Short mmCIF file of N, CA and C in Angstrom, two decimals:
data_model
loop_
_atom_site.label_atom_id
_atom_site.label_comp_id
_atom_site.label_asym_id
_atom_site.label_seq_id
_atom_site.Cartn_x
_atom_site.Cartn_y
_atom_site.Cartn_z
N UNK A 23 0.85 -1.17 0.00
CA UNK A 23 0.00 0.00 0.00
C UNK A 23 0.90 1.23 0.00
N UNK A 24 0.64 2.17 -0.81
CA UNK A 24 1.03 2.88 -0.99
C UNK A 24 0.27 4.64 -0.34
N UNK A 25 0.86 5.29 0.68
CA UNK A 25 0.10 6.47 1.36
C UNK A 25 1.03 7.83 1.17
N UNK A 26 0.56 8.76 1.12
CA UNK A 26 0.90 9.88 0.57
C UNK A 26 2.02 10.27 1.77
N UNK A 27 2.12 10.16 2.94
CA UNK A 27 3.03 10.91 3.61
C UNK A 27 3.50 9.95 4.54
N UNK A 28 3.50 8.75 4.44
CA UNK A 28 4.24 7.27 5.02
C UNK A 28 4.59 6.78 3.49
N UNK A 29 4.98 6.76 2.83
CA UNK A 29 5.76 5.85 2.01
C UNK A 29 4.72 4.58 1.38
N UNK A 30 5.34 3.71 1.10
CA UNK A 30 5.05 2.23 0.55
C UNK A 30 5.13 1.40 1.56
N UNK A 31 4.12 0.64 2.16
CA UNK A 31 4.65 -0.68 3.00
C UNK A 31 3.51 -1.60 2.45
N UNK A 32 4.24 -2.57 2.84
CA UNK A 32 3.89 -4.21 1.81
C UNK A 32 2.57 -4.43 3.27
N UNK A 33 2.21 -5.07 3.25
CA UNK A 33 1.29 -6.25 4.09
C UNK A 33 1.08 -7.37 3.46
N UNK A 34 1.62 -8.20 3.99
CA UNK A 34 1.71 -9.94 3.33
C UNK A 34 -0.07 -10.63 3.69
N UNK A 35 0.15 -11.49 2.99
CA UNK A 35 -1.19 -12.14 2.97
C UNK A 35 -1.82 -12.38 4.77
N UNK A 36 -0.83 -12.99 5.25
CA UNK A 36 -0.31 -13.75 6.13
C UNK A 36 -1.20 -12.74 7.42
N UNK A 37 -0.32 -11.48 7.24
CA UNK A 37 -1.01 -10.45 8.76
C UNK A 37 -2.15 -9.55 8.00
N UNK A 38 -2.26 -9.58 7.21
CA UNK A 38 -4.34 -9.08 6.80
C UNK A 38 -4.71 -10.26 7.23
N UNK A 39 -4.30 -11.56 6.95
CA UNK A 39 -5.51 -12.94 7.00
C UNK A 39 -5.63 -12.58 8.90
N UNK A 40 -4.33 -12.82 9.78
CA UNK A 40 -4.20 -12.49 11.01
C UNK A 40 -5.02 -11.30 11.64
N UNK A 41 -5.43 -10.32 10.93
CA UNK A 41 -5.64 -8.86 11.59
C UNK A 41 -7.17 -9.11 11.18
N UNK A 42 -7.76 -9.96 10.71
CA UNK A 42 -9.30 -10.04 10.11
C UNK A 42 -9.87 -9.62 11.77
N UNK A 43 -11.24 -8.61 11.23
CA UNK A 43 -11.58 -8.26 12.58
C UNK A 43 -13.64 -9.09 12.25
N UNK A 44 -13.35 -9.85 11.41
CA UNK A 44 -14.66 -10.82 10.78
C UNK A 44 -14.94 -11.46 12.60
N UNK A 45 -16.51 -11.09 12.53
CA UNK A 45 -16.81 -11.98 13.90
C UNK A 45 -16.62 -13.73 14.30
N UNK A 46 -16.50 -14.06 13.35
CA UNK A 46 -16.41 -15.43 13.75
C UNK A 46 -14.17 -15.72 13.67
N UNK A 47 -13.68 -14.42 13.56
CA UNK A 47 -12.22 -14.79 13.85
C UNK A 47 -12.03 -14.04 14.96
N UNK A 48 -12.69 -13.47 15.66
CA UNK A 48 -12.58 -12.85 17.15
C UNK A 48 -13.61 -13.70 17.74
N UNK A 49 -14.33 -15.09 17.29
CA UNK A 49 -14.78 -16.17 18.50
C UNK A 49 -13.46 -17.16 18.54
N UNK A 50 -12.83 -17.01 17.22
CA UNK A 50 -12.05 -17.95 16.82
C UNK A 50 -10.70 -17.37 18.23
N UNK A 51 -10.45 -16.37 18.07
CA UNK A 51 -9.40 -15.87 19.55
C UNK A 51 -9.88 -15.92 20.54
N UNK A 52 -11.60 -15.60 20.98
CA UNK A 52 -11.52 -15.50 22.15
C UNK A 52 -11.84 -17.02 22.59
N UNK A 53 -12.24 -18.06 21.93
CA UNK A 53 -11.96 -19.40 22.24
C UNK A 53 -10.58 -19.87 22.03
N UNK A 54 -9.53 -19.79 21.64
CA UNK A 54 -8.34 -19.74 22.29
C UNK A 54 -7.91 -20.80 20.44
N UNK A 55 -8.58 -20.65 19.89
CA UNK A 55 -8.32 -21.95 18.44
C UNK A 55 -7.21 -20.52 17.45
N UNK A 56 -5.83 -21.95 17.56
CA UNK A 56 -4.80 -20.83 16.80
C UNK A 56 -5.25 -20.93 15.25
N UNK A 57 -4.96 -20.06 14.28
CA UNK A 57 -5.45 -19.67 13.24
C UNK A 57 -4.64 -20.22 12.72
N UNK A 58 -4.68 -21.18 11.89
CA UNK A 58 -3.41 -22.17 11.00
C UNK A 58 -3.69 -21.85 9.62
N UNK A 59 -2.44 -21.27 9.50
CA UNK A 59 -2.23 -20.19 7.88
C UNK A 59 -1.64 -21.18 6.78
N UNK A 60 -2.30 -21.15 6.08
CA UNK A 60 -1.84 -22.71 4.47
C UNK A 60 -0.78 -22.05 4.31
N UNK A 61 0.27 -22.83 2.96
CA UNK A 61 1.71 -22.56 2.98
C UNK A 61 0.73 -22.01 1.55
N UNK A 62 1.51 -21.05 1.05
CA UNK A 62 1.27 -19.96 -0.35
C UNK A 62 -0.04 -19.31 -0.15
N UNK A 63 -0.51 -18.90 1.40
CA UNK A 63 -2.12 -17.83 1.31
C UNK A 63 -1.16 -16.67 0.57
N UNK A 64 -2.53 -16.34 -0.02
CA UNK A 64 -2.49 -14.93 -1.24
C UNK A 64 -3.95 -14.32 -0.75
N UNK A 65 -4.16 -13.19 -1.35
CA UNK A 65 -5.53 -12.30 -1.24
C UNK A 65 -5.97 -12.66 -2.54
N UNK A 66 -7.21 -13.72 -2.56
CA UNK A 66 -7.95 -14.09 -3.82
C UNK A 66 -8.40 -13.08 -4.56
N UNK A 67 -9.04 -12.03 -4.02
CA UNK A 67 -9.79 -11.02 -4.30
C UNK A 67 -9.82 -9.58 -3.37
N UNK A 68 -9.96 -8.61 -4.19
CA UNK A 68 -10.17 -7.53 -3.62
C UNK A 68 -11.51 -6.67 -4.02
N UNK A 69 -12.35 -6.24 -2.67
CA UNK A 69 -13.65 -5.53 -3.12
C UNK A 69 -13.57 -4.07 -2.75
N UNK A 70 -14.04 -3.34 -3.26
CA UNK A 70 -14.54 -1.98 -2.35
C UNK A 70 -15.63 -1.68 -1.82
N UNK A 71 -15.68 -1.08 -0.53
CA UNK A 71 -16.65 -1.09 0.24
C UNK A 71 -16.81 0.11 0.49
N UNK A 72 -18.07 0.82 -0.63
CA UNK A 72 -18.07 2.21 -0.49
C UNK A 72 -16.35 3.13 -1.10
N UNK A 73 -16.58 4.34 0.12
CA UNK A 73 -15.02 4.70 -0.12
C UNK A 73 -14.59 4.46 1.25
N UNK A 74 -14.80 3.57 2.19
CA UNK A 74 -14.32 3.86 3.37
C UNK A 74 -13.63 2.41 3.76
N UNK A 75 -13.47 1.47 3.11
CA UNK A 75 -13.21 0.09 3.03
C UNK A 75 -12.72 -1.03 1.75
N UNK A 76 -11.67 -2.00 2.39
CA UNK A 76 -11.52 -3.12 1.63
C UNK A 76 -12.83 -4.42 1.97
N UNK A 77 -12.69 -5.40 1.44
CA UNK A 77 -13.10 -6.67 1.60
C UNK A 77 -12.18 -7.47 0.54
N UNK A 78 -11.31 -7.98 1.17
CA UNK A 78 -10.45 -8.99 0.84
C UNK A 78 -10.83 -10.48 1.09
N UNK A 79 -10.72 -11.06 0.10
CA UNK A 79 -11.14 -12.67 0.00
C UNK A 79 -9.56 -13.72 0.10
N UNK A 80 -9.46 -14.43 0.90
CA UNK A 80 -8.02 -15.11 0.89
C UNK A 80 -7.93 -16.73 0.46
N UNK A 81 -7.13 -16.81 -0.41
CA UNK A 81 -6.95 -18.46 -0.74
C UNK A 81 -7.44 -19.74 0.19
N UNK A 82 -7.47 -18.77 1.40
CA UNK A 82 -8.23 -20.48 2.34
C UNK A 82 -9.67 -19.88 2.37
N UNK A 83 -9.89 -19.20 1.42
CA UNK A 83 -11.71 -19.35 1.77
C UNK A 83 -12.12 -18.41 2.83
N UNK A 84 -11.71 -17.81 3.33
CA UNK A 84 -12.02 -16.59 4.28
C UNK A 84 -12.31 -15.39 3.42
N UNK A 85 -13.63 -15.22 3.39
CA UNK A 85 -13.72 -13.57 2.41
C UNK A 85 -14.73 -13.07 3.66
N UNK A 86 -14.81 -12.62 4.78
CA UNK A 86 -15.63 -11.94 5.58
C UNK A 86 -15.71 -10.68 6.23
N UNK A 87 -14.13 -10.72 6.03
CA UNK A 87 -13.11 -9.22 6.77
C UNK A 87 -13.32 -8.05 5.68
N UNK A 88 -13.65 -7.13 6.41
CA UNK A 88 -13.88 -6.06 5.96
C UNK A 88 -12.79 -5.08 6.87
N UNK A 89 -11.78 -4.55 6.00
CA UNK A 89 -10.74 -3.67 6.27
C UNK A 89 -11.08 -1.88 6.59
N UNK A 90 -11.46 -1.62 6.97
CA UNK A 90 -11.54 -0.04 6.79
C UNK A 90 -9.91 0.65 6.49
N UNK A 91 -10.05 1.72 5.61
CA UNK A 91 -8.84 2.32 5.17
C UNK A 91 -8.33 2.48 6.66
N UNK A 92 -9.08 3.04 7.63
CA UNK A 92 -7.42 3.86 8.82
C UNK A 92 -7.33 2.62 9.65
N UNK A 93 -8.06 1.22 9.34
CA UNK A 93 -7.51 0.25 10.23
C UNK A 93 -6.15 -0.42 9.22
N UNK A 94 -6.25 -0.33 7.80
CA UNK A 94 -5.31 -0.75 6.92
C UNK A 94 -3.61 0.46 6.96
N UNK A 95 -4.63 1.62 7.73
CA UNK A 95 -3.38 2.59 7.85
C UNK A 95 -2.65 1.93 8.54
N UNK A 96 -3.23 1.75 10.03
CA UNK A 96 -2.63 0.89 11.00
C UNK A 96 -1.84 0.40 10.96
N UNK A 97 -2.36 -0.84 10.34
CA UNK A 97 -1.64 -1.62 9.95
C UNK A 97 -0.24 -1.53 9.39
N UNK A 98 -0.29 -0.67 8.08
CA UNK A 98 0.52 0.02 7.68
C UNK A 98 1.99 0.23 8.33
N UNK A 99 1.33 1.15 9.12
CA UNK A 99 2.30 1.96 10.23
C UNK A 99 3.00 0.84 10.98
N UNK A 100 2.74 -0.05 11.41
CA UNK A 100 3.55 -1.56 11.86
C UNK A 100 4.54 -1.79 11.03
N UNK A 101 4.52 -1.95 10.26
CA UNK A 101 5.79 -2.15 9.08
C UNK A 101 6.98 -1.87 8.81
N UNK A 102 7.85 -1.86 8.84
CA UNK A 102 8.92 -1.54 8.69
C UNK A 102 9.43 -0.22 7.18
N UNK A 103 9.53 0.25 7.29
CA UNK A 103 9.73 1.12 5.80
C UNK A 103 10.43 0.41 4.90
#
């Protein structure tokens, strides 16, 4: 992702699939079940949601997460430059 006054930072499949804030992956944490990530997850698909959001679909079949841009900033900002 690319932001006008932070630079370029990547986000791998791996911590969007991790950062999903989809209700049934916050029963999935707060019942304590670790999230087991396939070897080659990719983002199947990308939607827009309005102008205020992603919805990303991921190779294991998870399309539920809905990203808002300043939670993807967030994210962002974790990254290393």
């Amino acid at each position: 992702m690319t932001w006008p006054d932070c630079g370029t930072r990547l986000l791998s499949a791996e911590t969007l699939r991790r950062a999903s804030r989809a209700a049934s992956e916050i029963r999935r944490q707060v019942d304590g079940i670790e999230l087991m990530i396939p070897p080659q997850l990719h983002v199947a698909a990308i939607e827009p949601i309005g102008n205020y959001a992603l919805r990303l679909s991921f190779s294991d079949g998870h399309k539920r997460g809905i990203y808002p841009w300043s939670y993807l900033r967030e994210l962002a900002e974790r990254q290393p430059a």
